[in-house]
Short mmCIF file of C-alpha atoms and ligand atoms in Angstrom, two decimals:
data_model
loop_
_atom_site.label_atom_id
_atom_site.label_comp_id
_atom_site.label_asym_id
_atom_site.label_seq_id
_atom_site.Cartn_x
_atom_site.Cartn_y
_atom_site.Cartn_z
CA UNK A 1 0.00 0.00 0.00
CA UNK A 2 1.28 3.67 -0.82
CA UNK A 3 0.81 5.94 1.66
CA UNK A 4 -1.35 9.11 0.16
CA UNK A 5 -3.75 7.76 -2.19
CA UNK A 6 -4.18 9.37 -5.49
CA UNK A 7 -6.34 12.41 -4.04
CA UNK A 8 -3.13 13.28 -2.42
CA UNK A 9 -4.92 12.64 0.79
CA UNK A 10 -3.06 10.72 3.81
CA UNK A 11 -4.30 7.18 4.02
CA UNK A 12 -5.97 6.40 7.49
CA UNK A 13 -4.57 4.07 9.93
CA UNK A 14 -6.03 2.89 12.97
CA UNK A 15 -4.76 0.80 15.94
CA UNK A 16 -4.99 -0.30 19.35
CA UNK A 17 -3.76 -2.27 22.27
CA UNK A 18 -4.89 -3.56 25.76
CA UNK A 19 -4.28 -1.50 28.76
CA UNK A 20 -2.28 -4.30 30.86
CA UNK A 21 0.49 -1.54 32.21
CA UNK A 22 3.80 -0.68 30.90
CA UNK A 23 4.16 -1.81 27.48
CA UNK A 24 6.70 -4.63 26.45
CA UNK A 25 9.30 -5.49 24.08
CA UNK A 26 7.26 -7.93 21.88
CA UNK A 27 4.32 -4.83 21.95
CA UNK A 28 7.74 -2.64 20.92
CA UNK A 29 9.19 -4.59 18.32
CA UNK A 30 5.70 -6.20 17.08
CA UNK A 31 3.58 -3.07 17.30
CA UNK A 32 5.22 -0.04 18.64
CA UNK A 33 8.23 0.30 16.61
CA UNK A 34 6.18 -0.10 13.38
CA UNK A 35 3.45 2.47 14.29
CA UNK A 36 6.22 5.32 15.50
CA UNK A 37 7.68 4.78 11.98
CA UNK A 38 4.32 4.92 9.91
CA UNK A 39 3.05 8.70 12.04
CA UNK A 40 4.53 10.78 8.99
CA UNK A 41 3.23 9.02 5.76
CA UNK A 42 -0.37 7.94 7.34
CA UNK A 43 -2.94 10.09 8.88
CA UNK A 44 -2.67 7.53 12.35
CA UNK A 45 -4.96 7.09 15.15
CA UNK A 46 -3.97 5.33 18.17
CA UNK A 47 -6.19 3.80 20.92
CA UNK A 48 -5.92 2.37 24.14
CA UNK A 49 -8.88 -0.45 23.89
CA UNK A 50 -9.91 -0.38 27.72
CA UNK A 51 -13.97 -1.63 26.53
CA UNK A 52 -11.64 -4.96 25.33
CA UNK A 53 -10.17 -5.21 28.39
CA UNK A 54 -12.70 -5.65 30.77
CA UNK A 55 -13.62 -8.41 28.63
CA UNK A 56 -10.82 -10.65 30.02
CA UNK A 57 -12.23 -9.96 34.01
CA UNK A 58 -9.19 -7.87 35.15
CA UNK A 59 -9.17 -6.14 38.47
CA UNK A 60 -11.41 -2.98 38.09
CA UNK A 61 -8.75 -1.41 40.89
CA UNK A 62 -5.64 -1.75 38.22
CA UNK A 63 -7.52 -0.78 35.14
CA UNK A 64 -7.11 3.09 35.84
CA UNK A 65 -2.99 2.90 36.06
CA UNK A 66 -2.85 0.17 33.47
CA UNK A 67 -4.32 3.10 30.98
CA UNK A 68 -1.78 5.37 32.16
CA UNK A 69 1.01 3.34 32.33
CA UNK A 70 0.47 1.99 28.42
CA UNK A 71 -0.68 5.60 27.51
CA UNK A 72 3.18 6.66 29.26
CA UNK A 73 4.58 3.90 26.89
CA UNK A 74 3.07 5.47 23.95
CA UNK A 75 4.42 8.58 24.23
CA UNK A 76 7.76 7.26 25.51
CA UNK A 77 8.29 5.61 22.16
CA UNK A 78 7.46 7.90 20.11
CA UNK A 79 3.74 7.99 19.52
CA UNK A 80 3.36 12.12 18.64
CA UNK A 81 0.02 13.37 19.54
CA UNK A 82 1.20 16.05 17.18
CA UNK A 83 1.34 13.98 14.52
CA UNK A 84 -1.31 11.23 15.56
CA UNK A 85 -4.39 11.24 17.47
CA UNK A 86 -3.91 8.96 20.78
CA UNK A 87 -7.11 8.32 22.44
CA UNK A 88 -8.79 6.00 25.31
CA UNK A 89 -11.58 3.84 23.63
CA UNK A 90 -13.93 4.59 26.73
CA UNK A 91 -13.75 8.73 26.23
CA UNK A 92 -15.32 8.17 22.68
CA UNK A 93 -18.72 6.34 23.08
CA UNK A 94 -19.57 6.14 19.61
CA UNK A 95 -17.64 2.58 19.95
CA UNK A 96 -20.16 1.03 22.08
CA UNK A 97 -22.58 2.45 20.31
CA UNK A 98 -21.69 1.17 16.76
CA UNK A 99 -20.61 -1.92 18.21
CA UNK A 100 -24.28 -2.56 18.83
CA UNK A 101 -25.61 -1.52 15.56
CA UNK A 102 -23.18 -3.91 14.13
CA UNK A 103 -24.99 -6.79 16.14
CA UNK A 104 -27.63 -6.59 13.94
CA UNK A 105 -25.84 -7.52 10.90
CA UNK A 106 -23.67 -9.97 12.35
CA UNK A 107 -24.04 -13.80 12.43
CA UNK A 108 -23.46 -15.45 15.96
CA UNK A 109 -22.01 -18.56 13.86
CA UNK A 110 -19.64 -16.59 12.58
CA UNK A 111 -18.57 -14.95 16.30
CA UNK A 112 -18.01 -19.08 17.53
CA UNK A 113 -16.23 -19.56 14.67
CA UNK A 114 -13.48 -17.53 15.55
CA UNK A 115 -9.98 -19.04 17.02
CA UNK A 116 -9.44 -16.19 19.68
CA UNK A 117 -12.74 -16.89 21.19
CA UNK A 118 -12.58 -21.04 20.92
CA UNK A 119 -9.00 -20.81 22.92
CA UNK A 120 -10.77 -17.88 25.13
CA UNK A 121 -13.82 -19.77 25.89
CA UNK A 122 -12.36 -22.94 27.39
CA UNK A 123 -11.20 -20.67 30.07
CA UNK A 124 -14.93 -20.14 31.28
CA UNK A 125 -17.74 -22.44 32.74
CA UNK A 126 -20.45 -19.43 31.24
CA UNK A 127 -19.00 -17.38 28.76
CA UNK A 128 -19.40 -14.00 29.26
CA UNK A 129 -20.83 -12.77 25.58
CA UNK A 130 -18.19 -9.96 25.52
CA UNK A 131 -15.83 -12.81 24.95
CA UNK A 132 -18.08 -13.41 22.31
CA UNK A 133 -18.83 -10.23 21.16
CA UNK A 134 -15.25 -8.94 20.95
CA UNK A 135 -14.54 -8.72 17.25
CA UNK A 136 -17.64 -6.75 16.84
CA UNK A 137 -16.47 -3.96 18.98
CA UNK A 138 -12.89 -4.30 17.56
CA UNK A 139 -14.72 -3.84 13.90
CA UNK A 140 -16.45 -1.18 15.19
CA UNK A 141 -13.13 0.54 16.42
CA UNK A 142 -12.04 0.47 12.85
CA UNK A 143 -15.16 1.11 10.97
CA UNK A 144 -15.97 4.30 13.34
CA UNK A 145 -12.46 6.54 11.81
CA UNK A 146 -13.16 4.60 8.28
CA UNK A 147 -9.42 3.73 8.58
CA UNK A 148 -7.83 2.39 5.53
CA UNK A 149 -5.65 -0.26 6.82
CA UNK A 150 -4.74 -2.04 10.53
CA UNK A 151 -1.23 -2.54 11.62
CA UNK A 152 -1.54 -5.73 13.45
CA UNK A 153 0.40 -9.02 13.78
CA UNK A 154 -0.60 -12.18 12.78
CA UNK A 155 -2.64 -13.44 15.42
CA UNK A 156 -5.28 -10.51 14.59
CA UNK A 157 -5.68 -11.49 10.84
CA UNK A 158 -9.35 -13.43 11.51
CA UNK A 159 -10.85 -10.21 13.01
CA UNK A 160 -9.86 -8.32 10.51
CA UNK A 161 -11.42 -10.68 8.33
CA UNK A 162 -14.63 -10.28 10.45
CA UNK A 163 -13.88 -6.38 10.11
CA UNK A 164 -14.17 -6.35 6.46
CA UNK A 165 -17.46 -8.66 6.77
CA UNK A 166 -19.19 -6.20 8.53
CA UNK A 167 -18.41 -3.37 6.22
CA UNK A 168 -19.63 -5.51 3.39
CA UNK A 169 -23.05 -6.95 4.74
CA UNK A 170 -23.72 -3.22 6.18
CA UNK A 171 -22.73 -1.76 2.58
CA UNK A 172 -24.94 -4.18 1.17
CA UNK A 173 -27.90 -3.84 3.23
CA UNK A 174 -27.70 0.24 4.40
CA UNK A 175 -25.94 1.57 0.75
CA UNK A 176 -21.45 2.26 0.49
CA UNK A 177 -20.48 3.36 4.17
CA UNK A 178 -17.58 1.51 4.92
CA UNK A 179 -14.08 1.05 3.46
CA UNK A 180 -12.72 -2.59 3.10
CA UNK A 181 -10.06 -1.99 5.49
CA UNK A 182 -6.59 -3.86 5.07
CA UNK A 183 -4.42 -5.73 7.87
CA UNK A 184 -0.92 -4.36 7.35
CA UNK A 185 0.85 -7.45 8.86
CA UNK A 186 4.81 -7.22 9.33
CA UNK A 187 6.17 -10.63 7.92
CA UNK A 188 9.58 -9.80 8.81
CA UNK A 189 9.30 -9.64 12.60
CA UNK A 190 7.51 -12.97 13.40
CA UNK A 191 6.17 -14.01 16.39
CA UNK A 192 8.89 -12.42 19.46
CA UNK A 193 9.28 -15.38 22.01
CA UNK A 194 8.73 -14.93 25.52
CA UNK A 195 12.44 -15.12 27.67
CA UNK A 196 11.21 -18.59 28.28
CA UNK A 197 11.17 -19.56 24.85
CA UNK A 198 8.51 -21.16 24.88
CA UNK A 199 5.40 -19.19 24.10
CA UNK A 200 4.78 -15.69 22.58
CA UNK A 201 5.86 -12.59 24.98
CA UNK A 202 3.11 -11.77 26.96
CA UNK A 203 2.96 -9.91 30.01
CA UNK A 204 -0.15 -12.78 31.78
CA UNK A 205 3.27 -15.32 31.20
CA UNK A 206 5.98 -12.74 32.87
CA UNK A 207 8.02 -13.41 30.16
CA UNK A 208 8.60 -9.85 29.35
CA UNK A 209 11.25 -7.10 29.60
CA UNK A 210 8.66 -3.71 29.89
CA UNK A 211 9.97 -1.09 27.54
CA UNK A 212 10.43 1.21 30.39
CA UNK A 213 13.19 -1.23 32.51
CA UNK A 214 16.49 0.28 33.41
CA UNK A 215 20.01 -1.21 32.57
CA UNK A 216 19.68 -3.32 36.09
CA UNK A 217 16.10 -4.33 35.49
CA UNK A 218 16.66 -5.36 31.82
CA UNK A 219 19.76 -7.24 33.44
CA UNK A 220 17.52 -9.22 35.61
CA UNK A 221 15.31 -10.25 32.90
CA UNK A 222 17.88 -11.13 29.82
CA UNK A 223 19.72 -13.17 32.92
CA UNK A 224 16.97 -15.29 33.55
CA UNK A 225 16.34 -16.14 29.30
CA UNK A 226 16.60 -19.70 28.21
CA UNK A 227 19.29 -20.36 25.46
CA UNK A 228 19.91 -23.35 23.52
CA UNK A 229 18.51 -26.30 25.63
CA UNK A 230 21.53 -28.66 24.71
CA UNK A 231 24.17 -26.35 26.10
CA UNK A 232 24.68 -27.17 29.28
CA UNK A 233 28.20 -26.09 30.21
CA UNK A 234 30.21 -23.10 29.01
CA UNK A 235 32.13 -24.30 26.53
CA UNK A 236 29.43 -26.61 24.77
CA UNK A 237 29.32 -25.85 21.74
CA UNK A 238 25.41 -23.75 21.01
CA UNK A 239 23.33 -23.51 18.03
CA UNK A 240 22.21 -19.87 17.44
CA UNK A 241 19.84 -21.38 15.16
CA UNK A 242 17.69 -22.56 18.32
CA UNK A 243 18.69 -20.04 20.74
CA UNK A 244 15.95 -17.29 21.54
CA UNK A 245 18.38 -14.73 22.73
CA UNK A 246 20.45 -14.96 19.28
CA UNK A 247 17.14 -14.35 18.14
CA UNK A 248 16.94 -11.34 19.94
CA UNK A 249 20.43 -10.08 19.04
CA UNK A 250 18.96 -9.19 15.49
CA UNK A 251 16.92 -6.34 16.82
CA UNK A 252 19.28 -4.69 18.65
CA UNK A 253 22.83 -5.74 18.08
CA UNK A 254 25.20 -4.56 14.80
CA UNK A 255 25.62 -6.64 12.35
CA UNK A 256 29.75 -7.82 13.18
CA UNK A 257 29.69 -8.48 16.54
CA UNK A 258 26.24 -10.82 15.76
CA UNK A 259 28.51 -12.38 13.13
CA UNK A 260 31.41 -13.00 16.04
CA UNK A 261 28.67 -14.62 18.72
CA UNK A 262 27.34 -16.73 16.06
CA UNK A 263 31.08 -17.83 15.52
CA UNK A 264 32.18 -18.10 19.08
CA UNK A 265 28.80 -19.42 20.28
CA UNK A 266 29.41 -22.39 17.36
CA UNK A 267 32.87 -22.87 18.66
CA UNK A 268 32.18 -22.92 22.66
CA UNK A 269 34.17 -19.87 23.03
CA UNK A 270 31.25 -17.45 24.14
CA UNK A 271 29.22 -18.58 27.18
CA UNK A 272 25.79 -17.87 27.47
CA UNK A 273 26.06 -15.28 30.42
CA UNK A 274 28.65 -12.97 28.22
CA UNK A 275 26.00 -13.35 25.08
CA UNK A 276 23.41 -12.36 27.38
CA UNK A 277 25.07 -9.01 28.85
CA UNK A 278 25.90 -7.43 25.38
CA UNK A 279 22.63 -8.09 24.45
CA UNK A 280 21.36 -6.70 27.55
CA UNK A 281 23.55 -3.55 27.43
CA UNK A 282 22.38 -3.43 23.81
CA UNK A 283 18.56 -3.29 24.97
CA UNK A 284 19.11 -0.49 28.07
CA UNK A 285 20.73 1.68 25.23
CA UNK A 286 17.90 1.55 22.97
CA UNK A 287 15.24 2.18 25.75
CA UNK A 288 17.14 5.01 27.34
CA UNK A 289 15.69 7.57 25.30
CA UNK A 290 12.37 5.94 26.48
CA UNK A 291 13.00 5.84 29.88
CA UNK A 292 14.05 9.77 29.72
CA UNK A 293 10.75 10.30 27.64
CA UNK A 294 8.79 8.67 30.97
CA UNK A 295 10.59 10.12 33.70
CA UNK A 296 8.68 13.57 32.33
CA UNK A 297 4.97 12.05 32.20
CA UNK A 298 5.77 10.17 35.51
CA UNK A 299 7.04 13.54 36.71
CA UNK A 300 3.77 15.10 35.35
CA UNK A 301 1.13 12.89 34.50
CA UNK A 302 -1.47 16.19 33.72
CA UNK A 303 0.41 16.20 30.61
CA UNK A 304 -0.66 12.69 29.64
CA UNK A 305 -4.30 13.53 30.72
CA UNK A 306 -4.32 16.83 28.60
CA UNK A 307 -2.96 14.72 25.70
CA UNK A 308 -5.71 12.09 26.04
CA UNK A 309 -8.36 14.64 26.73
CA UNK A 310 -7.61 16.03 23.37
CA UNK A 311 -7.38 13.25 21.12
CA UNK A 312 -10.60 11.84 22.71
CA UNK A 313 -12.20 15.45 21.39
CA UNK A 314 -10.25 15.17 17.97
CA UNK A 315 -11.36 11.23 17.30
CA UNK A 316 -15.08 12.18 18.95
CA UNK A 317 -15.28 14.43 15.91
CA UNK A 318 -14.80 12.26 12.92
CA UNK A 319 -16.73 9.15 15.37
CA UNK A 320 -19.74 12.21 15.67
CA UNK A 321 -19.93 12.12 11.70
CA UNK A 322 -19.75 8.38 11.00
CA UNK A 323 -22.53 7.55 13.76
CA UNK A 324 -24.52 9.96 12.56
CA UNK A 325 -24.34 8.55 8.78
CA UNK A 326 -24.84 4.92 10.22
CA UNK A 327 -27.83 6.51 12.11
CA UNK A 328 -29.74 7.73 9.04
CA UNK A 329 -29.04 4.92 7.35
CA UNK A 330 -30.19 2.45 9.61
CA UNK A 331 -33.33 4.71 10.16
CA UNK A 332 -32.91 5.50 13.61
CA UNK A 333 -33.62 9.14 12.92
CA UNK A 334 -37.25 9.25 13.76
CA UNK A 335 -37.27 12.62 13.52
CA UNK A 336 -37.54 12.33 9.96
CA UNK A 337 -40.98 11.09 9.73
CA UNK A 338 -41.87 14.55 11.22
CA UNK A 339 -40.50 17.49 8.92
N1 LIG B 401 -7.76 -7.26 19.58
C1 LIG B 401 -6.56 -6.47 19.54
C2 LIG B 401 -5.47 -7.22 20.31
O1 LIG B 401 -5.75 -7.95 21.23
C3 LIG B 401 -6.76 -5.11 20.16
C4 LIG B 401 -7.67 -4.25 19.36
C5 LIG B 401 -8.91 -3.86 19.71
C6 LIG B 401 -7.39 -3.70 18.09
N2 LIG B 401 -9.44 -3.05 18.74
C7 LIG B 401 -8.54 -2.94 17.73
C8 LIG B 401 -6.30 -3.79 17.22
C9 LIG B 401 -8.62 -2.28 16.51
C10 LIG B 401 -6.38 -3.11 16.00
C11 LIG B 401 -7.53 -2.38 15.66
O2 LIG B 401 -4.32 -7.04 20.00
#
């Protein structure tokens, strides 16, 4: 996809994450990175989804600094609310509300059909229908700014999918409203293993190094990492090939001194703890600017509120507009049938 289409005007890009607290590497080098990078070519709206949340029964208590904390790692990366709009899904209530307009046109066979909530609903004895409902609301997140395309990774492919469904059955049966929005999936990242290598990073598994951890923190996390399973004593020889750290090395180490590990690690000459530190030093380098970033929201977290306050305003405008063409169209304007 080019960026401006042939109008010359900005494509629109929308996307959103889970309040769970400070954001993580696999959200930075999955999500975050990718979204910093696209703020200049694409007219980009960011959202904290906190309506999706509840969905998964958090603690109501931690919700609140959860918001803040992801909203501090949005900024602290590099999200620009001058160049974006960076919202909280609960400030704009056109997303509830178009979620539920979007329950009429949807099938419930085609909500059970849906991986995300088979894996989710083994986890309940009665399944909340939030659990159920969830793509609808994410659709409606998408459909509401009209956006163009969704950066998302791989695991969010089917509910785009559902996304573009919508559009089409509500084009079809209420007249051209919606765009056919696109995923915008990065193939060359993959999935980012968890420091356990065994399952996707995730903050639920603690398998995470937050993008706001100091030099020691970071050190406490890379230190804990499995390597390659068959190395067992220093100088084993390791296969990078298998090894998550290595893995991790590609994202934030040059391109020599990955070359010399590889080598070394091959030959037994590297132990794991020695791999581990320059990749750790490596990691607190790139997230210092991030941690500096914080320290000033931390310092004076009005500044975050003022920012959300006013991209809640900016995206309530262009939700305002879309709601009120899904209104007419739907015929919930009984007005009409007066003047
Ligand atoms: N379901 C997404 C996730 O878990 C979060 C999300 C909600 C989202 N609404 C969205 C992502 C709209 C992109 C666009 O990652």
């Amino acid at each position: 996809m080019t960026s401006p289409d042939s109008s010359g005007r900005k494509k629109r890009i929308f996307s959103g994450m889970q309040p769970s607290g400070e954001a993580h590497l696999g959200n930075y080098l999955g999500a975050l990175r990718r979204w910093v990078a696209m703020q200049d070519d694409y007219d980009c709206i960011w959202c904290i989804v906190d309506q999706h949340a509840i969905t998964a029964g958090g603690d109501p208590g931690e919700l609140p600094r959860n918001v803040l904390d992801l909203a501090i790692s949005y900024l602290a990366v590099g999200l620009d609310p001058q160049k974006a709009i960076i919202f909280v899904q609960s400030d704009v209530p056109e997303h509830t509300e178009l979620a539920w307009l979007f329950n009429a046109i949807t099938p419930v066979g085609d909500l059970e059909r849906m991986t995300q909530f088979k894996d989710k609903s083994q986890r309940f004895e009665s399944i909340p229908a939030g659990i159920l409902n969830y793509p609808i609301l994410q659709a409606a997140d998408i459909l509401l700014y009209k956006a163009d395309a969704v950066p998302v990774g791989e695991d969010q492919k089917q509910h785009l999918e559902m996304t573009r469904d919508v559009a089409r059955k509500f084009n079809v049966a209420y007249g051209e409203t919606f765009p056919e929005t696109e995923p915008l999936i990065a193939e060359d990242v993959g999935r980012i293993m968890g420091l356990d290598g065994e399952a996707k990073m995730s903050k639920s598994l603690d398998n995470t190094i937050p993008v706001l951890a100091d030099a020691d923190a970071v050190w406490a996390k890379v230190r804990t990492a499995v390597t390659d399973p068959q190395r067992v004593r220093r100088d084993d020889p390791g296969d990078p090939g298998v090894c998550n750290v290595y893995s991790l090395h590609k994202f934030f180490t040059d391109i020599e001194t990955r070359a010399d590990i590889e080598t070394r690690c091959r030959a037994g000459t590297i132990g794991c703890v020695d791999c581990k530190r320059i990749l750790s030093d490596n990691i607190a380098d790139a997230f210092e600017p991030f941690r500096e970033r914080a320290a000033e929201f931390h310092a004076k977290p009005e500044l975050v509120r003022e920012i959300l306050d006013d991209g809640a305003a900016r995206a309530r405008v262009i939700a305002r507009q879309t709601i009120g063409e899904v209104r007419d169209r739907m015929g919930l304007d009984w007005r009409s049938a007066i003047s």
